[in-house]
CSV table of C-alpha atoms in Angstrom, one decimal:
chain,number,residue,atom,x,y,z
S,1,UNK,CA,-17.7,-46.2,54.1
S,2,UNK,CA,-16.9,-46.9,57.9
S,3,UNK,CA,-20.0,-46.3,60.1
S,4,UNK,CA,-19.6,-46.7,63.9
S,5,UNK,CA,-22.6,-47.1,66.1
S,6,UNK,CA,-23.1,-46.7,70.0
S,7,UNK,CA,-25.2,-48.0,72.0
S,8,UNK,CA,-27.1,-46.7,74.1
S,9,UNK,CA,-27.8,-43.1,73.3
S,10,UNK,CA,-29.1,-42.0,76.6
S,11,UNK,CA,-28.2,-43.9,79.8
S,12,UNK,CA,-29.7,-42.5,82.8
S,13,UNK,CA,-28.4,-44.5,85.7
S,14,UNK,CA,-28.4,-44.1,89.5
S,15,UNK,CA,-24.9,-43.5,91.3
S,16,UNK,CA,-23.5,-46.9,92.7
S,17,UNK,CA,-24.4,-49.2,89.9
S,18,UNK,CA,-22.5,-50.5,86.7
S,19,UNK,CA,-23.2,-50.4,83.3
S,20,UNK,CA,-21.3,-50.8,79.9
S,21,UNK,CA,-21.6,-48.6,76.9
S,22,UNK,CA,-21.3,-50.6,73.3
S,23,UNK,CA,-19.5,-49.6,70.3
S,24,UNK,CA,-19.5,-51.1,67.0
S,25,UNK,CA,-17.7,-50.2,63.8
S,26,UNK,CA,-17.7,-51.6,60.5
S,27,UNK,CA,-14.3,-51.9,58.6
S,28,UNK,CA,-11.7,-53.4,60.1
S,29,UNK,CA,-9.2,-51.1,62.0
S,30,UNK,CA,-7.1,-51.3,65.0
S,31,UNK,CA,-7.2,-48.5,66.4
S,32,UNK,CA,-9.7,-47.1,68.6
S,33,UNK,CA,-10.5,-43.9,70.9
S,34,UNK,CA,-12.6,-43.0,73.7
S,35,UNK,CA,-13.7,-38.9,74.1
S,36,UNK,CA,-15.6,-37.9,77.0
S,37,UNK,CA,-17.3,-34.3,76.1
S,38,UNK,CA,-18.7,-32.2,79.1
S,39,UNK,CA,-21.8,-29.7,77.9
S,40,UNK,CA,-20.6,-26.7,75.6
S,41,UNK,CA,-16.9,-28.4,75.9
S,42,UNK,CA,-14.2,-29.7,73.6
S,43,UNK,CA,-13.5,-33.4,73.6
S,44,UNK,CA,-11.0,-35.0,76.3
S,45,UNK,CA,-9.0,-37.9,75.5
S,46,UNK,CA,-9.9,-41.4,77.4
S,47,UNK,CA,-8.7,-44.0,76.1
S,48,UNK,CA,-6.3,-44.9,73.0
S,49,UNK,CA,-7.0,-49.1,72.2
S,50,UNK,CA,-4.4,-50.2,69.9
S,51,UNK,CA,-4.6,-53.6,69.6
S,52,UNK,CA,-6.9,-56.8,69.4
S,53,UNK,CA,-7.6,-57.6,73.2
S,54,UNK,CA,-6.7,-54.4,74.6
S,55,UNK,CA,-7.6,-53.3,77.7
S,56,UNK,CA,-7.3,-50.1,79.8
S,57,UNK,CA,-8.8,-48.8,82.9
S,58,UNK,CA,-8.5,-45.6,84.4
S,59,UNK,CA,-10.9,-45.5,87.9
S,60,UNK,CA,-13.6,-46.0,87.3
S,61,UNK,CA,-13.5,-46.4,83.4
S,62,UNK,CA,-12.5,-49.8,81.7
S,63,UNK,CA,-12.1,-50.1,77.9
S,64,UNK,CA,-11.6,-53.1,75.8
S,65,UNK,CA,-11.3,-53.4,72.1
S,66,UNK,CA,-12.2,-56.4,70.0
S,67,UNK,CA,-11.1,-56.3,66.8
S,68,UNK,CA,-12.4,-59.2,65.0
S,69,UNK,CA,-15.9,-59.0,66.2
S,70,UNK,CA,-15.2,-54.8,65.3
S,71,UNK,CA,-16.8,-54.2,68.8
S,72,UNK,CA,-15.3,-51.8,71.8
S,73,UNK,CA,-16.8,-51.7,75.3
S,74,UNK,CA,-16.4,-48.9,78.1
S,75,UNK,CA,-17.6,-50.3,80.8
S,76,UNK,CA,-18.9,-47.8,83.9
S,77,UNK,CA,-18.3,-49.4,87.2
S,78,UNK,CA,-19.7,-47.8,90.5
S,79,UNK,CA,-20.8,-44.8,88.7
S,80,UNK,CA,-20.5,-41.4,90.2
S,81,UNK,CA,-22.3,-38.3,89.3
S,82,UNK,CA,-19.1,-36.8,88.1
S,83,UNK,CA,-18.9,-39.3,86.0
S,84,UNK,CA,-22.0,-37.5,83.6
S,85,UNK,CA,-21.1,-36.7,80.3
S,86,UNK,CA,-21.6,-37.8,76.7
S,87,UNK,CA,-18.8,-40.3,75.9
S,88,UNK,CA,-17.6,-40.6,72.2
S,89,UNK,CA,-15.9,-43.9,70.6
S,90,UNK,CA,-14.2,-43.0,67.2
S,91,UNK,CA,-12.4,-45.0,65.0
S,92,UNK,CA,-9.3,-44.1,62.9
S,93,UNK,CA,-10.1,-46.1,59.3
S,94,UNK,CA,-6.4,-45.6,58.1
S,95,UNK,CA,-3.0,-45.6,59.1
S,96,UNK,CA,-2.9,-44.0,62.0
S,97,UNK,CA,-3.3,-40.5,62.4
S,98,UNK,CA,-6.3,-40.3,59.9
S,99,UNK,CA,-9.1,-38.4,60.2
S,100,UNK,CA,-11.3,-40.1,62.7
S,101,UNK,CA,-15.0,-41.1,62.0
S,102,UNK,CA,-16.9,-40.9,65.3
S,103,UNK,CA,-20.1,-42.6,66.9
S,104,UNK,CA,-23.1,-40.5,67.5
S,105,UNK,CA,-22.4,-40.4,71.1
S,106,UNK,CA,-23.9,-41.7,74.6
S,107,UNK,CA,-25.1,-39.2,76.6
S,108,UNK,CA,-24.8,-40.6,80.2
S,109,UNK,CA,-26.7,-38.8,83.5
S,110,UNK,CA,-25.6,-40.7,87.1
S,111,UNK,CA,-28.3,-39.8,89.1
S,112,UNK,CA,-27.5,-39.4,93.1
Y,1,UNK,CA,3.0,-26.8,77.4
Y,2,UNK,CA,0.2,-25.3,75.7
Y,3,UNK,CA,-2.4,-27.6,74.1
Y,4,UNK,CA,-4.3,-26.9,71.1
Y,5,UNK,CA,-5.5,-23.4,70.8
Y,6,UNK,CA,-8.0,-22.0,68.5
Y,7,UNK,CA,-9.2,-18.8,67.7
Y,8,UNK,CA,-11.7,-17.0,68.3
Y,9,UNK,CA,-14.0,-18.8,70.4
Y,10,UNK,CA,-17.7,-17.7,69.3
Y,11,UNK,CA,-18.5,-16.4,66.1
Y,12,UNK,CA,-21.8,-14.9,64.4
Y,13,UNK,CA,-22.2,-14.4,60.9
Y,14,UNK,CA,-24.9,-14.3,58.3
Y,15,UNK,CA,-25.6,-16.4,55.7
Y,16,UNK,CA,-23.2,-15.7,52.5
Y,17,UNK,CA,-20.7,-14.5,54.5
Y,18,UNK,CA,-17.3,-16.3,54.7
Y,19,UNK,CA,-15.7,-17.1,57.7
Y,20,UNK,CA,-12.0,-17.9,58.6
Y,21,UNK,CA,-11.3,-20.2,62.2
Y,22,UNK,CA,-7.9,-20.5,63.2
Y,23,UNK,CA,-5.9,-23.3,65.1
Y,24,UNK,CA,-2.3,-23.6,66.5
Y,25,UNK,CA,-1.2,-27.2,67.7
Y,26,UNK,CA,0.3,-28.9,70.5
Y,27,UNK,CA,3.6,-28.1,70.6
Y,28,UNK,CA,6.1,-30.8,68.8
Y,29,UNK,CA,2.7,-31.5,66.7
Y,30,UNK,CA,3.0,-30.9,63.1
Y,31,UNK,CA,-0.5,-32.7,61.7
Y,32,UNK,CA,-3.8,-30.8,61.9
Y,33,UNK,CA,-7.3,-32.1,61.5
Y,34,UNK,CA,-10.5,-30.2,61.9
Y,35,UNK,CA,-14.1,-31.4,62.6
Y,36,UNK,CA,-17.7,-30.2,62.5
Y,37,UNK,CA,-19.5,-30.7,65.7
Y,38,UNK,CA,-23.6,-30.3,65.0
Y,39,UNK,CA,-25.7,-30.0,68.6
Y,40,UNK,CA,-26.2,-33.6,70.0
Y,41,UNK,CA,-24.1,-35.2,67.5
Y,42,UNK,CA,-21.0,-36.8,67.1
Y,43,UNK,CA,-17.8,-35.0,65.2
Y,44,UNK,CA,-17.4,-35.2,61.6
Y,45,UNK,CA,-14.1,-35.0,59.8
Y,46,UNK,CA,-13.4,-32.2,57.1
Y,47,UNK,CA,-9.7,-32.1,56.6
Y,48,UNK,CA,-6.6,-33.5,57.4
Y,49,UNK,CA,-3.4,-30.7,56.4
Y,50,UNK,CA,0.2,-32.4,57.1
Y,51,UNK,CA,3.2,-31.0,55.7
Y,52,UNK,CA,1.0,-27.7,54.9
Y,53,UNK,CA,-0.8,-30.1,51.8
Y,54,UNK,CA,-4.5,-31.5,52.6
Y,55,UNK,CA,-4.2,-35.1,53.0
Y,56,UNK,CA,-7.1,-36.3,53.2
Y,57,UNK,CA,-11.0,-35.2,53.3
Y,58,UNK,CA,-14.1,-35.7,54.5
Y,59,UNK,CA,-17.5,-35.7,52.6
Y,60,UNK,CA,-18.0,-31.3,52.8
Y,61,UNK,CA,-18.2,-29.0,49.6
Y,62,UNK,CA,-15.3,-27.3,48.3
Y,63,UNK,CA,-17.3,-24.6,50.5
Y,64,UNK,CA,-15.1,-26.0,53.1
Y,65,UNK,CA,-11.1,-25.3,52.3
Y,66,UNK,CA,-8.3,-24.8,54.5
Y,67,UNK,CA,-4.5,-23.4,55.0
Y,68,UNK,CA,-1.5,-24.9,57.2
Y,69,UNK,CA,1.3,-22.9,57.5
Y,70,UNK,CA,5.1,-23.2,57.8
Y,71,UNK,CA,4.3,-23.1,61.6
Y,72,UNK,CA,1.8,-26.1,61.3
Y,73,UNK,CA,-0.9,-23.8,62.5
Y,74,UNK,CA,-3.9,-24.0,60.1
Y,75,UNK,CA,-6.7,-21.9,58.9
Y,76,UNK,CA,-10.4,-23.2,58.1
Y,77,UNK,CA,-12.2,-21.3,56.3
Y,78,UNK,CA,-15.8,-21.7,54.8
Y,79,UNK,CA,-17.5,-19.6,52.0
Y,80,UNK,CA,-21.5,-18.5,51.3
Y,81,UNK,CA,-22.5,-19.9,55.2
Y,82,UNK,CA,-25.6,-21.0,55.3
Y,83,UNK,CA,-27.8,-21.7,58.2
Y,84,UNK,CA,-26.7,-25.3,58.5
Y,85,UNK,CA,-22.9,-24.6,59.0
Y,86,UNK,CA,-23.7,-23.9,62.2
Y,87,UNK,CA,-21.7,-26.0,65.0
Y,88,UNK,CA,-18.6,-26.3,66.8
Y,89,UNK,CA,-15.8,-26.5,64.9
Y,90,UNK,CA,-13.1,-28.3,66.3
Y,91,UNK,CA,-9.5,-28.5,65.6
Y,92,UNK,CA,-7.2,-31.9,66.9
Y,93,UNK,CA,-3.2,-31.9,66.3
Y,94,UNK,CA,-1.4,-34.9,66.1
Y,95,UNK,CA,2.1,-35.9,65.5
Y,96,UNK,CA,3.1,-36.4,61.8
Y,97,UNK,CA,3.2,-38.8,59.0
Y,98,UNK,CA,2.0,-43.1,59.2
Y,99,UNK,CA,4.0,-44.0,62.5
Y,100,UNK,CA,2.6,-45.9,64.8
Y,101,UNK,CA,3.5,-43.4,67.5
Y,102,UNK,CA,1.1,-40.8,65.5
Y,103,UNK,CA,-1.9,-41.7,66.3
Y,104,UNK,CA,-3.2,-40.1,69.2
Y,105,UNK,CA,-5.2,-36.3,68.1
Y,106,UNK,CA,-5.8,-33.8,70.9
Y,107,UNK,CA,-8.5,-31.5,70.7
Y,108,UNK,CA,-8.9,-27.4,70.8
Y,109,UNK,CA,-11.3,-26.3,72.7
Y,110,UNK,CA,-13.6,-25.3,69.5
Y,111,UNK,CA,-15.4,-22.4,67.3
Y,112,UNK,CA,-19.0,-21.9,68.4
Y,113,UNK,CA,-20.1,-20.4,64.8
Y,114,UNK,CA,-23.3,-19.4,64.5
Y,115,UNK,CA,-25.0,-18.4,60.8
Y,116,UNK,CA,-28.0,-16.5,61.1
């Protein structure tokens, strides 16, 4: 059964200063996604990593994906308070397109 | 270009009831997946329909069953609700079958369903 685990759950940081988020999965699969969910919202799409060594940024978000050591980082830099949101890794265990099994979240406040 | 749409957007029922959520897809999207949200966690999968068959399934009772339809919209309905079926439900479309271009699912907006 594939189990994917994020670290940290709660990340309260001030605004200005960088931090990463950690997620690990445990099958092998190449393909990995990054949700950011706002309070009471759906999910928004991030990030899609489809290989081993990818790496996407977008502002202030960077994303990598590791595939042999099963680990993904999104890594915060400069943080802003608009930035606050839970952020969601999943992992899609099949052939693409599968139904994807999803971390429990980290719930991120950037304090001014 | 309308995204994924789902319908309706709160819900209350009582436990037994049934209930039936509903889902159309991004357009040019013919795969539909839904997930169960619970407050403060992360989605689980249910069901996967593609070419209006399930495809594949998550670990939820037979409780849980759904519909696509010729239109790839889908239907998720769940039977004798009890307290703990309540969540979001969310609904993600993707493009069909194993490509490597189908692998990206886009989410509705959610069901808040409440059994009480």
């Amino acid at each position: 059964e594939l189990k994917v685990e994020q670290n940290p759950l709660f990340l309260s940081m001030q605004e200005g200063k960088n931090y990463t988020i950690y997620c690990n999965y445990s099958t092998t699969s190449d393909r990995l996604y990054w949700y950011r969910q706002d309070p009471g919202k759906s999910l928004e799409s991030l990030f899609v990593l489809l290989s081993n060594g990818a790496v996407k940024q977008e502002g202030r978000l960077m994303a990598s994906l590791d595939t042999k050591a099963r680990l993904s980082t999104l890594h915060i830099t400069a943080a802003v308070h608009d930035l606050s949101a839970t952020y969601f890794c999943a992992v899609d265990s099949g052939g693409g397109a599968d139904g994807l099994t999803f971390g429990k979240g980290t719930h991120l406040i950037i304090q001014p | 270009d309308a995204g994924v749409t789902q319908s309706p957007t709160h819900l209350i029922k009582t436990r037994g009831q049934q209930v039936t959520l509903r889902c159309s897809p991004k357009s040019g999207h013919d795969t539909v997946s839904w997930y169960q949200q619970a407050l403060g966690q992360g989605p689980q999968f249910i069901f996967q329909y593609y070419e209006e068959e399930e495809r594949q399934r998550g670990n939820f009772p037979d409780r849980f069953s759904g519909h696509q339809f010729p239109n790839y919209s889908s239907e998720l309905n769940v039977n004798a609700l009890l307290l703990g079926d309540s969540a979001l439900y969310l609904c993600a479309s993707s493009r069909g079958g194993r490509h490597y271009l189908s692998y990206e699912q886009y989410f509705g907006p959610g069901t808040r369903l409440t059994v009480t």
